[in-house]
mmCIF file of C-alpha atoms in Angstrom:
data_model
loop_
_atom_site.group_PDB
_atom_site.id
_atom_site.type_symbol
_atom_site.label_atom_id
_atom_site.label_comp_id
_atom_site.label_asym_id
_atom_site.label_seq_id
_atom_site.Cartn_x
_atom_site.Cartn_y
_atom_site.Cartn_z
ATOM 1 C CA UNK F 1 -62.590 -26.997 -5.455
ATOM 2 C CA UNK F 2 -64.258 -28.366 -2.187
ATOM 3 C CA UNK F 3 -62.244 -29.917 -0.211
ATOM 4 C CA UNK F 4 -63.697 -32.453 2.694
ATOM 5 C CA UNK F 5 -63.842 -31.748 6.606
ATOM 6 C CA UNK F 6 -65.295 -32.604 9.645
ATOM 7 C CA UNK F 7 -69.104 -31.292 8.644
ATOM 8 C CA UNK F 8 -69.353 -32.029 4.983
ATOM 9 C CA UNK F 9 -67.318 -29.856 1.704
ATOM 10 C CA UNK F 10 -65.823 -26.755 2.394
ATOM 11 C CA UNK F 11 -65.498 -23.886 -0.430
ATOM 12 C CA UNK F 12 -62.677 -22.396 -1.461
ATOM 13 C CA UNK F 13 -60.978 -19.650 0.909
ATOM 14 C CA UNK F 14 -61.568 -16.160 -0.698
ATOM 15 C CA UNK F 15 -58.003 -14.938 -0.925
ATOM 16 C CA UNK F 16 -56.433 -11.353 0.467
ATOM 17 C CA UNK F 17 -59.134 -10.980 3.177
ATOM 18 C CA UNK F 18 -59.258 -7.968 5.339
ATOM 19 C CA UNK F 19 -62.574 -6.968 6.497
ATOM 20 C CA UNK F 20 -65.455 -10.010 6.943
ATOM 21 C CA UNK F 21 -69.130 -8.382 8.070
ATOM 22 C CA UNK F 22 -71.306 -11.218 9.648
ATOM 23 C CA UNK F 23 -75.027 -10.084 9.689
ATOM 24 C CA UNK F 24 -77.144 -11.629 12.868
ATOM 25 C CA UNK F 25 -79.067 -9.006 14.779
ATOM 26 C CA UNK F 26 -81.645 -10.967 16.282
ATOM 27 C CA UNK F 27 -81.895 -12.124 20.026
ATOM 28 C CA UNK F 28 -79.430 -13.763 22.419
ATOM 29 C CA UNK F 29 -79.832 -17.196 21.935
ATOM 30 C CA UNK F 30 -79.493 -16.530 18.193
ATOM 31 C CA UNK F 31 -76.482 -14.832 18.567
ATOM 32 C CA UNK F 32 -75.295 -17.489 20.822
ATOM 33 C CA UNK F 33 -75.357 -20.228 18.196
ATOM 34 C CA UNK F 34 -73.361 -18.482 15.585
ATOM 35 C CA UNK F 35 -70.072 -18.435 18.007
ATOM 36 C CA UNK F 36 -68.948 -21.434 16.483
ATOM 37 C CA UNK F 37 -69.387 -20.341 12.912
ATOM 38 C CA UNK F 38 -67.553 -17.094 14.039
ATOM 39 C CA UNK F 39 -64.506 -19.228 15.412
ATOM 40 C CA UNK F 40 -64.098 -21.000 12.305
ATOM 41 C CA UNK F 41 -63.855 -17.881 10.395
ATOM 42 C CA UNK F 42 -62.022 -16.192 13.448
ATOM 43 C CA UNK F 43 -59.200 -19.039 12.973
ATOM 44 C CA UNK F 44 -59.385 -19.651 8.588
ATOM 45 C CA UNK F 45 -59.099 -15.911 8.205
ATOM 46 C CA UNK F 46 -56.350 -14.708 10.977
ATOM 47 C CA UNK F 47 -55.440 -11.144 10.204
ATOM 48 C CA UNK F 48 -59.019 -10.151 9.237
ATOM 49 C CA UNK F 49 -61.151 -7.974 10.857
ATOM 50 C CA UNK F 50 -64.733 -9.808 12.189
ATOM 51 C CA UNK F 51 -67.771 -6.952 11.921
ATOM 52 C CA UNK F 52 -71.032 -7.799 13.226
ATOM 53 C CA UNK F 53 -73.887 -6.150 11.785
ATOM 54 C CA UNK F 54 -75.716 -6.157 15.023
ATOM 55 C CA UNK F 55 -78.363 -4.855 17.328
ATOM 56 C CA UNK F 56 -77.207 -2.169 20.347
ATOM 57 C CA UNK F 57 -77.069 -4.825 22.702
ATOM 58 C CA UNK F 58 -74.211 -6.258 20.884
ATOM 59 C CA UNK F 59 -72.200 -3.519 21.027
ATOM 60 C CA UNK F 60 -72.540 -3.425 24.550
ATOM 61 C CA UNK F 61 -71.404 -6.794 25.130
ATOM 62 C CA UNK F 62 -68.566 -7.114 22.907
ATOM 63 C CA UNK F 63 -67.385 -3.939 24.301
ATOM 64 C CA UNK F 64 -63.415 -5.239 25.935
ATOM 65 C CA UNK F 65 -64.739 -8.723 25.675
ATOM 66 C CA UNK F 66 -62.261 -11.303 24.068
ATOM 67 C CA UNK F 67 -63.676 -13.723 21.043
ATOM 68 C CA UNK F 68 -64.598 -13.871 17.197
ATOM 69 C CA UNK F 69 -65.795 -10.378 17.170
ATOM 70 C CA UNK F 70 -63.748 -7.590 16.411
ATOM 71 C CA UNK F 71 -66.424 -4.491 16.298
ATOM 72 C CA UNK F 72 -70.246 -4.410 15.871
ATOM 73 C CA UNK F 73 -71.692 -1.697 13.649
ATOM 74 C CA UNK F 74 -75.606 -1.337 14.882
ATOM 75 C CA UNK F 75 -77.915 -1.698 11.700
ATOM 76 C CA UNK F 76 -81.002 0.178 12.015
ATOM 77 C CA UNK F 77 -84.453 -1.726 13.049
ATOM 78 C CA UNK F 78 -85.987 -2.975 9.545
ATOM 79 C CA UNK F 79 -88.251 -5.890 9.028
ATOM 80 C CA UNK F 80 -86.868 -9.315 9.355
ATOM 81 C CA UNK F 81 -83.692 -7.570 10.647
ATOM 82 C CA UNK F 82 -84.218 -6.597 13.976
ATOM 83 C CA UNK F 83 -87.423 -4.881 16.150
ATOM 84 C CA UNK F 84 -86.453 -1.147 17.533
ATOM 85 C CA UNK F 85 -85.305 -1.527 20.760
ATOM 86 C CA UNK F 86 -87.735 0.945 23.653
ATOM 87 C CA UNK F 87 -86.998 4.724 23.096
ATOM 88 C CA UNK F 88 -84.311 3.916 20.293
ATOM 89 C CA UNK F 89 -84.446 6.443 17.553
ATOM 90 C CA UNK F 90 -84.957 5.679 13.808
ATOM 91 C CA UNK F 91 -82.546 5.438 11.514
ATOM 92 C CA UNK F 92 -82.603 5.033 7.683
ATOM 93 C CA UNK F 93 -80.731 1.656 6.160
ATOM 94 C CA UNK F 94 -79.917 3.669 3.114
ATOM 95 C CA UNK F 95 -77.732 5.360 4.637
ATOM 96 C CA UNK F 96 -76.512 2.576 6.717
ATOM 97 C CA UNK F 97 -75.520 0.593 4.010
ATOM 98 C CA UNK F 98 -73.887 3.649 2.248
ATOM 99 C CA UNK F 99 -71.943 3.866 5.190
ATOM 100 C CA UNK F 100 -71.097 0.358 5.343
ATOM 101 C CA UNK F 101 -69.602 -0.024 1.391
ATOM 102 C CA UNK F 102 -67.020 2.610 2.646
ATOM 103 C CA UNK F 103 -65.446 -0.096 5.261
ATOM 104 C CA UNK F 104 -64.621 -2.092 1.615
ATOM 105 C CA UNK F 105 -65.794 -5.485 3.117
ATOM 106 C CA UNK F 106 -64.194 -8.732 1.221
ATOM 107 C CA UNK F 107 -66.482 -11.305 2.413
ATOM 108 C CA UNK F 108 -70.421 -10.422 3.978
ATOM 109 C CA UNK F 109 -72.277 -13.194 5.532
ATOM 110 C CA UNK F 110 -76.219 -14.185 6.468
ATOM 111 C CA UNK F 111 -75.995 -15.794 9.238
ATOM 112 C CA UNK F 112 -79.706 -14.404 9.819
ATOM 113 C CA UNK F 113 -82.442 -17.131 8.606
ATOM 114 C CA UNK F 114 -83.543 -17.981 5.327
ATOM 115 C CA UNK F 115 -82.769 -14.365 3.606
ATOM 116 C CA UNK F 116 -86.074 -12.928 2.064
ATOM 117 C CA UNK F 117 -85.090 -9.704 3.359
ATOM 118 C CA UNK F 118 -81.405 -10.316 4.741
ATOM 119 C CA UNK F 119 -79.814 -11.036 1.763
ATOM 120 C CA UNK F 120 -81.049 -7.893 -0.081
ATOM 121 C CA UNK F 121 -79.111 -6.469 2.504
ATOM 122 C CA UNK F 122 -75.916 -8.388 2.227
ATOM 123 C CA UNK F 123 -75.805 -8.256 -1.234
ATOM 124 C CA UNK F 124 -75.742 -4.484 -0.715
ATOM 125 C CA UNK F 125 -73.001 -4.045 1.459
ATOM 126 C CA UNK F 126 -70.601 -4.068 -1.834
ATOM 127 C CA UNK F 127 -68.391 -7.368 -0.382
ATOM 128 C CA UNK F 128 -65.982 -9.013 -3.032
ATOM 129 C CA UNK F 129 -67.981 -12.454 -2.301
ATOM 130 C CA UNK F 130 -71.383 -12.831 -0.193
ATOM 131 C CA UNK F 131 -72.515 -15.945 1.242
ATOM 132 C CA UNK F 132 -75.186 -16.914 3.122
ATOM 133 C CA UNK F 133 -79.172 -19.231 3.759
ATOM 134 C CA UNK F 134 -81.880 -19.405 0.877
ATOM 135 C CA UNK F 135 -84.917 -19.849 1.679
ATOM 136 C CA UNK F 136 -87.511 -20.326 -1.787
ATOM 137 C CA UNK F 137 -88.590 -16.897 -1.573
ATOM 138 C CA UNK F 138 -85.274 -15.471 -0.713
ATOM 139 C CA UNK F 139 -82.921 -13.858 -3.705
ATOM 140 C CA UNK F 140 -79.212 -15.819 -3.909
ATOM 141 C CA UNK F 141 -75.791 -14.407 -3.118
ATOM 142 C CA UNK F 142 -72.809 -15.264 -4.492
ATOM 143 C CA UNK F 143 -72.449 -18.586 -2.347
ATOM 144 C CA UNK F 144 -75.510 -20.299 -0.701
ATOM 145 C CA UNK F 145 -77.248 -23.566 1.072
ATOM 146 C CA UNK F 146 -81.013 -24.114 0.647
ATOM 147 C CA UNK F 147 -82.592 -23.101 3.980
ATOM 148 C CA UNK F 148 -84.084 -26.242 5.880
ATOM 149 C CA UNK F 149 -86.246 -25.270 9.214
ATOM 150 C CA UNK F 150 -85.541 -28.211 11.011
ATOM 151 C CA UNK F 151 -81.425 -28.294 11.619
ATOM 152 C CA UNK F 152 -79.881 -27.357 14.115
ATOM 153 C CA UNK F 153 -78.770 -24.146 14.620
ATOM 154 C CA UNK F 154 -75.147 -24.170 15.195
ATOM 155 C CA UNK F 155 -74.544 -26.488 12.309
ATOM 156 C CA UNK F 156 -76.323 -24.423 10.171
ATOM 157 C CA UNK F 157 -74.235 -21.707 10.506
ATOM 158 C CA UNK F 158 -71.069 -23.594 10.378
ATOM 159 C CA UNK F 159 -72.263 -25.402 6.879
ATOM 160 C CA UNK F 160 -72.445 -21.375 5.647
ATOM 161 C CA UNK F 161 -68.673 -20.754 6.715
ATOM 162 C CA UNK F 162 -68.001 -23.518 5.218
ATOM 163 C CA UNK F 163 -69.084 -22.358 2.215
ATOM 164 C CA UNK F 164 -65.843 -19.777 2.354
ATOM 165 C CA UNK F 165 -63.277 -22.403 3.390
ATOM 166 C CA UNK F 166 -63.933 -22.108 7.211
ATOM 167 C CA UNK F 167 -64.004 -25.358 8.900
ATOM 168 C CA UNK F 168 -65.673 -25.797 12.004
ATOM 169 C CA UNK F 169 -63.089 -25.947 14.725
ATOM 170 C CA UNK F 170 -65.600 -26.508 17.318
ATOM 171 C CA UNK F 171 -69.594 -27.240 17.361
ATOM 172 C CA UNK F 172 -69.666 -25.901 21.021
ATOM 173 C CA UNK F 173 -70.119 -21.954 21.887
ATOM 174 C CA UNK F 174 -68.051 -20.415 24.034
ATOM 175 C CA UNK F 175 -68.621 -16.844 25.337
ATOM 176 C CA UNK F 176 -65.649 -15.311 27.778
ATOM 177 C CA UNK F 177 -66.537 -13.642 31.148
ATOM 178 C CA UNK F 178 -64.727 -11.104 31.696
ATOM 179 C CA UNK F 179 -63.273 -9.664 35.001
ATOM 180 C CA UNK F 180 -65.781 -6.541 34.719
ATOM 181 C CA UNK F 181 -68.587 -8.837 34.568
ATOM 182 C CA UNK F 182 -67.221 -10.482 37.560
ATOM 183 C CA UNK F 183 -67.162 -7.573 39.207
ATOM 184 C CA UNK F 184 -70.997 -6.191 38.691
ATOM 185 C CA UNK F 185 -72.251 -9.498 39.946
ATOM 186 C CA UNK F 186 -70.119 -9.556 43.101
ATOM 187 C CA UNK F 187 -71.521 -5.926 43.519
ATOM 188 C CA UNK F 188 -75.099 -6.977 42.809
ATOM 189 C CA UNK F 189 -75.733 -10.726 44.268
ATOM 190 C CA UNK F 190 -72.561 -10.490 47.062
ATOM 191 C CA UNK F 191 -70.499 -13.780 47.759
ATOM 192 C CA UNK F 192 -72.624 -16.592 47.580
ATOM 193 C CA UNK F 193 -73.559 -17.822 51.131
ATOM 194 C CA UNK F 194 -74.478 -21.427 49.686
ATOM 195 C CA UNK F 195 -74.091 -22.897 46.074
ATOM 196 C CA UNK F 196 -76.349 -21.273 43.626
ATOM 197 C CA UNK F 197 -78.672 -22.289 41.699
ATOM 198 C CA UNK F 198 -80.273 -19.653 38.762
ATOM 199 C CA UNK F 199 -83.787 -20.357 37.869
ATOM 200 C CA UNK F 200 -85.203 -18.515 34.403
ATOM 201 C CA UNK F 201 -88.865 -18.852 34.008
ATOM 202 C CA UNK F 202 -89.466 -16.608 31.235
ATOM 203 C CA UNK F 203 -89.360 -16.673 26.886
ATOM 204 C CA UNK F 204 -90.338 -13.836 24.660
ATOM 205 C CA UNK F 205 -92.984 -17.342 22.738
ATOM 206 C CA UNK F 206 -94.982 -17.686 25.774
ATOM 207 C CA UNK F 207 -95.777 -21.261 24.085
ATOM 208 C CA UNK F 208 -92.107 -22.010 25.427
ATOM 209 C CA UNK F 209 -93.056 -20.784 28.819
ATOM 210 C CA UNK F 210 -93.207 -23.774 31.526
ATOM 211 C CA UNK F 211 -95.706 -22.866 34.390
ATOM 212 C CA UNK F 212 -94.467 -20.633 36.954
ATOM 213 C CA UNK F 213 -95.964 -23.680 39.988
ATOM 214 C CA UNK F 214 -93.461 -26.306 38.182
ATOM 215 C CA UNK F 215 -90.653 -23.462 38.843
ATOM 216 C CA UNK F 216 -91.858 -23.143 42.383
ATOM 217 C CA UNK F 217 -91.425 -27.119 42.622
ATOM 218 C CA UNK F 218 -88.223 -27.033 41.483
ATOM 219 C CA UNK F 219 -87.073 -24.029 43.820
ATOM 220 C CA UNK F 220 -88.677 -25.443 46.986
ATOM 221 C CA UNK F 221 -86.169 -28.978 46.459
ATOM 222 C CA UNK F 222 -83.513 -27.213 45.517
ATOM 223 C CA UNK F 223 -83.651 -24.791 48.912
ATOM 224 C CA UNK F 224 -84.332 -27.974 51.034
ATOM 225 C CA UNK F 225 -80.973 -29.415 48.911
ATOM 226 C CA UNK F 226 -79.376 -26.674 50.757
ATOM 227 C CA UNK F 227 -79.068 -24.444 47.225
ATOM 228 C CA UNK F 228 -79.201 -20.646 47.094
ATOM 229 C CA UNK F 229 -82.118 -20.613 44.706
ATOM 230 C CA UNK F 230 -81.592 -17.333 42.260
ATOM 231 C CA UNK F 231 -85.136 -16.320 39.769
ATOM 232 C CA UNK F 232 -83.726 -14.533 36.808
ATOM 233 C CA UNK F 233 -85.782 -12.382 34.444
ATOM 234 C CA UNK F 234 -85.826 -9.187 31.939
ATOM 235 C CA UNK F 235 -87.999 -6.539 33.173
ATOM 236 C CA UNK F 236 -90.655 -7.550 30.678
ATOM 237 C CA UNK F 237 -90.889 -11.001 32.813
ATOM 238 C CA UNK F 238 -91.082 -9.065 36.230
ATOM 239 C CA UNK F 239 -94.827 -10.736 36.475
ATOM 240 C CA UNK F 240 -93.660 -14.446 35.835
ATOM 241 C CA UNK F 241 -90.426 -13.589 38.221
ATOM 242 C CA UNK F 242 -92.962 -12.749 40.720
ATOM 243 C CA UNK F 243 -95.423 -15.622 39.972
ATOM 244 C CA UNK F 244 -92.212 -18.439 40.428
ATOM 245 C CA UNK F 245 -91.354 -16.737 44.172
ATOM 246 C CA UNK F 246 -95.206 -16.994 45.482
ATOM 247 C CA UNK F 247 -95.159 -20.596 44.148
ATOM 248 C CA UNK F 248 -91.994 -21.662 45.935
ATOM 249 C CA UNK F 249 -92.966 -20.825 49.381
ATOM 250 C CA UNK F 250 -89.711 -20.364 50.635
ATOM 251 C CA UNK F 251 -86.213 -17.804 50.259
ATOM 252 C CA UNK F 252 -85.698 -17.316 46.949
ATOM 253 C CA UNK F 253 -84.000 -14.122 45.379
ATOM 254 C CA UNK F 254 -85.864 -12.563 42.049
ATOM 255 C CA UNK F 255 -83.142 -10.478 40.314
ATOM 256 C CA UNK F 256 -85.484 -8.496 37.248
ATOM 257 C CA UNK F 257 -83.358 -6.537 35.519
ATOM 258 C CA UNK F 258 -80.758 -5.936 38.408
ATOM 259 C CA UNK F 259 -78.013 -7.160 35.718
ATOM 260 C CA UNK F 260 -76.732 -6.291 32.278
ATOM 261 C CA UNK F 261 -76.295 -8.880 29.994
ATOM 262 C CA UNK F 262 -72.498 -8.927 30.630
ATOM 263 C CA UNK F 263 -73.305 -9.012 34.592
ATOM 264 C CA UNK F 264 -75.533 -12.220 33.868
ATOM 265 C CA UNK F 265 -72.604 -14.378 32.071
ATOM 266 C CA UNK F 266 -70.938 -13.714 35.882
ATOM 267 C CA UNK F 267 -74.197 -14.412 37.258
ATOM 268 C CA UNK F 268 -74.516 -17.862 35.550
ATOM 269 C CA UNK F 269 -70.749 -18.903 35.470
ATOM 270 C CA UNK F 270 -70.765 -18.695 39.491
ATOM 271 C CA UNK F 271 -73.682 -20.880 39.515
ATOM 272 C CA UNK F 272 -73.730 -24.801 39.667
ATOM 273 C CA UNK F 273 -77.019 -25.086 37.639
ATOM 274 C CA UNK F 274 -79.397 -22.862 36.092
ATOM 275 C CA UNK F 275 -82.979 -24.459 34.910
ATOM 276 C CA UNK F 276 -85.100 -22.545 32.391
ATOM 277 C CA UNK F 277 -86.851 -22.350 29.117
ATOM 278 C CA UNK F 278 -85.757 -22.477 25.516
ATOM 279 C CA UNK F 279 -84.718 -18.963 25.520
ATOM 280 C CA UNK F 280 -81.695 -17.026 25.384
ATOM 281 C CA UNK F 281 -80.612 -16.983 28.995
ATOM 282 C CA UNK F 282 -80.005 -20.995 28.959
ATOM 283 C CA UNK F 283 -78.009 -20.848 26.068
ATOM 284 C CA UNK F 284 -76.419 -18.227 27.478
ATOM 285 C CA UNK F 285 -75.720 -20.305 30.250
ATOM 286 C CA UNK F 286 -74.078 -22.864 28.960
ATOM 287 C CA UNK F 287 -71.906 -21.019 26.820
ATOM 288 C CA UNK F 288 -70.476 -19.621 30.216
ATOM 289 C CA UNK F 289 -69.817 -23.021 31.456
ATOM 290 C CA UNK F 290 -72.911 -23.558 33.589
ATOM 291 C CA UNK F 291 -74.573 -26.962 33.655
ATOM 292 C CA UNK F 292 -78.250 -26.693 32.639
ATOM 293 C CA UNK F 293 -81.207 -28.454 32.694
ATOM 294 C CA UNK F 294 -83.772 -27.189 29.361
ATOM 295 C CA UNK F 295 -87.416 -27.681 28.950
ATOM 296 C CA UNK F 296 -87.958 -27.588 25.359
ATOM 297 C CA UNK F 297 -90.769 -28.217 22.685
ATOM 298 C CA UNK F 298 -89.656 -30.957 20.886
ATOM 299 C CA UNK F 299 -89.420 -29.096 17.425
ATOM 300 C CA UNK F 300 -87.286 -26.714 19.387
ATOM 301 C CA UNK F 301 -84.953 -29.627 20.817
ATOM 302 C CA UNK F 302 -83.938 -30.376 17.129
ATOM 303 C CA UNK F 303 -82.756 -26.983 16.466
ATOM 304 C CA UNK F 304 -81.477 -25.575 19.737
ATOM 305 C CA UNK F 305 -80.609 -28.171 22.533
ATOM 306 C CA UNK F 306 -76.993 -29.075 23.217
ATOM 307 C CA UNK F 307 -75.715 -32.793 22.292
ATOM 308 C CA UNK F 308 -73.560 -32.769 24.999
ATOM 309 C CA UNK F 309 -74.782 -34.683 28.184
ATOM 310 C CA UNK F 310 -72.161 -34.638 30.707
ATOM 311 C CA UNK F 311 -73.221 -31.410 32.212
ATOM 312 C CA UNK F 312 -76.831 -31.063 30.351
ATOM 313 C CA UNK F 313 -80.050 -32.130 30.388
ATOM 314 C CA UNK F 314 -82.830 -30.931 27.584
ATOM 315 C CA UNK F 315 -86.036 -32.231 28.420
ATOM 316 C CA UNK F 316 -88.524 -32.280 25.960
ATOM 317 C CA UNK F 317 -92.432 -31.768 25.625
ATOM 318 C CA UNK F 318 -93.826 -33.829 23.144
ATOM 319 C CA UNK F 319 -97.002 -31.768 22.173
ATOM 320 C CA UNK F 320 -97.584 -31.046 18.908
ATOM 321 C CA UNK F 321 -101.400 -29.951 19.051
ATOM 322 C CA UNK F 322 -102.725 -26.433 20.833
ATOM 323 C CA UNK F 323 -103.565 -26.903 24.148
ATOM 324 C CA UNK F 324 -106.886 -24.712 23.600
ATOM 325 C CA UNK F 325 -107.931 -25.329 20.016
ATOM 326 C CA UNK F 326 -106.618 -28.991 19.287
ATOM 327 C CA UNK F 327 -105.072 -27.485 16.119
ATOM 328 C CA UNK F 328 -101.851 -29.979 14.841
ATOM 329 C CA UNK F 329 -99.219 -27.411 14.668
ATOM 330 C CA UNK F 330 -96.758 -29.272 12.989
ATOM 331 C CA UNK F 331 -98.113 -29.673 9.505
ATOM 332 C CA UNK F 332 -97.865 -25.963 8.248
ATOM 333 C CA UNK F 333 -93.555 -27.000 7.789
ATOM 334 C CA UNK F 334 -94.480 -29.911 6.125
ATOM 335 C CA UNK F 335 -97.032 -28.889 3.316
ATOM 336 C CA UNK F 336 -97.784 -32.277 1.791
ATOM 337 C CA UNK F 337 -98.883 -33.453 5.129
ATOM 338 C CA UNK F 338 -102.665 -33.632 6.016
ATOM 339 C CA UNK F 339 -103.253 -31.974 9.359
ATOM 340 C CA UNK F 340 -104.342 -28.390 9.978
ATOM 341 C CA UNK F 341 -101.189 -26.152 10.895
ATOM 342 C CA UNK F 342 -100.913 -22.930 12.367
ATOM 343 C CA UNK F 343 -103.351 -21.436 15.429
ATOM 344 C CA UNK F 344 -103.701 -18.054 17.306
ATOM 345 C CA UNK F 345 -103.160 -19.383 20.372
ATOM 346 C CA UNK F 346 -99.941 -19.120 22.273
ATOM 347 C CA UNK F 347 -100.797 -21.070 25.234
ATOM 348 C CA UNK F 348 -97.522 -23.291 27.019
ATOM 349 C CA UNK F 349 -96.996 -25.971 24.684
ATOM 350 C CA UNK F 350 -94.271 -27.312 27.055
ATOM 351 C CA UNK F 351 -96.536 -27.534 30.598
ATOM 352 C CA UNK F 352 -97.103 -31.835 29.906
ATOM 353 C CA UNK F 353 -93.165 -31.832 31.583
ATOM 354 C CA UNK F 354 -94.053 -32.798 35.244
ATOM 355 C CA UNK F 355 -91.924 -31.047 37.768
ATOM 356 C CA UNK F 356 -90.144 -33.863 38.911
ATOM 357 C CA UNK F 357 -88.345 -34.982 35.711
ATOM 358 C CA UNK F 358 -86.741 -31.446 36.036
ATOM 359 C CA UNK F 359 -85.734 -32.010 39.843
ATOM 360 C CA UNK F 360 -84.796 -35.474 39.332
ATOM 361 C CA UNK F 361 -82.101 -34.107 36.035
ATOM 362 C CA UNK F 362 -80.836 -31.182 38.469
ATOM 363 C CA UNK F 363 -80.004 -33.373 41.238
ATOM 364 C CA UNK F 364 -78.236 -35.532 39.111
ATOM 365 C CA UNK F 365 -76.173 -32.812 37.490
ATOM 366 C CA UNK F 366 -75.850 -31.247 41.218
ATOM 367 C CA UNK F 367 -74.466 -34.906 42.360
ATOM 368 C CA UNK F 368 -77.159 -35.445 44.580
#
């Protein structure tokens, strides 16, 4: 029998649980809103073990690091699972999953999207109960919610724990730093000589992207503020990195790639803002206890931007037609709509956000 809470009915616990596998292999900021749906199970089910079916990267950061995960187990690259990371070998899911009905799993989550090909996959793990998102196309498990696009994220997944008798105990994430992350970005940045700001100027949709000039804005008042002014980016992004530090005009200090991902949570906690795109390095970010200020599409600030406001400061874009073809690009979610929906194009969709709404948010969050 459901039984009310906080966000909506919860299901009945599953009893004499052991072993709960949590499928999300996608990207950081993904991961990063399922922390609170991996609390809630973390605290209804106590003595069981947390598995996350996960992509390397997620080994490597859970590796010694306190929180809802107990052990990752690396599913192989498949479509709508995860893309193969560079150089990473093949491996066959058959055999994964064979693998994976050996650990005996009681309860298997998707906590992946709408499940046209992750719940095939949950379903075959062999769990006592499955539970998980349904999309039209997708096939059920044992437990599910209908799939809705716009939601955001981290209710989402909490509404699916729910579904197992885990209430939320929090709608915030929290990631730990640990003291070894501490220590790589002491080793790579050195003691701060002024507070630090992080700016991150890159997303993997480069309709997310804000121009690299608006960056260079924002780093040229924060330096006159007096800030250490830090330009964060993956290797992939060493060209927008580089396009931010010609803009500013003045000291700034691009760090591509010089961190791992568990060197970065250091990097961010030490820092008394960090500005950037909708992409995994701001939620990152704030999970870490940095204040933030977000520029964000405005479909994107439904599904991703924190509610809090004390310490952040989304900022959205309200453009909902390409900037090169005039196509509306919201209709395509709404198919009852007139309009004309998707477009090739991946132009910014987010550049309309003038530079000094940004500067104006991170001075107020700075005190300033």
């Amino acid at each position: 029998m459901d039984t009310p809470s906080l966000l909506g009915p919860v299901g009945e616990r599953v009893p004499d649980v052991a072993r709960i596998a949590v499928l999300r292999a996608n990207a950081l900021g993904d991961f990063i809103f399922t922390l609170p749906a991996l609390e809630a199970l973390e605290a209804a089910y106590p003595s069981a073990e947390i598995v996350l079916l996960g992509a390397p990267w997620h080994a490597k950061l859970w590796r010694d690091r306190p929180g809802p995960v107990d052990r990752v187990l690396v599913i192989p690259p498949a479509p709508g699972i995860r893309d193969p990371g560079p150089g990473e070998p093949g491996s066959s899911m058959d055999d994964f999953l064979a693998a994976a009905r050996e650990e005996r799993f009681d309860l298997a989550l998707q906590l992946h999207g709408g499940g046209g090909n992750s719940n095939p996959v949950v379903a075959a793990l062999g769990a006592r109960v499955t539970a998980g998102l349904r999309a039209e196309d997708a096939p059920p498990l044992d437990r599910w919610l209908r799939y809705v696009y716009y939601q955001h994220e981290v209710i989402r997944y909490l509404e699916v724990v729910g579904l197992v008798g885990a209430p939320a105990t929090t709608i915030i994430p929290r990631l730990a730093v640990t003291d070894a992350d501490r220590a790589e970005a002491r080793q790579v940045l050195g003691e701060p000589r002024l507070p630090r700001v992080a700016l991150h100027p890159g997303a993997t949709d480069t309709r997310r992207r804000w121009p690299p000039e608006r960056f260079g804005e924002v780093a040229r008042a924060l330096v006159d503020d007096g800030y250490e002014v830090l330009v964060t980016g993956t290797p992939a992004e060493r060209e927008v990195v580089a396009a931010v530090v010609a803009a500013a005009g003045v000291p700034v200090r691009p760090q591509v790639g010089t961190l791992s991902l568990g060197g970065l949570t250091a990097c961010y906690a030490g820092c008394a803002l960090v500005v950037s795109n909708d992409t995994g390095p701001l939620h990152l970010a704030a999970a870490v206890g940095a204040a933030t200020v977000g520029v964000y599409w405005v479909g994107n600030l439904i599904n991703g931007a924190t509610p809090l406001r004390a310490r952040h400061r989304p900022i959205a874009s309200w453009t909902t037609r390409c900037p090169v073809c005039g196509v509306d690009c919201t209709p395509g979610i709404y198919r009852h709509r007139d309009g004309d929906g998707d477009c090739p194009h991946r132009d910014s969709f987010v550049a309309d956000v003038p530079a000094i709404e940004v500067v104006e948010a991170a001075r107020e969050l700075l005190g300033r």
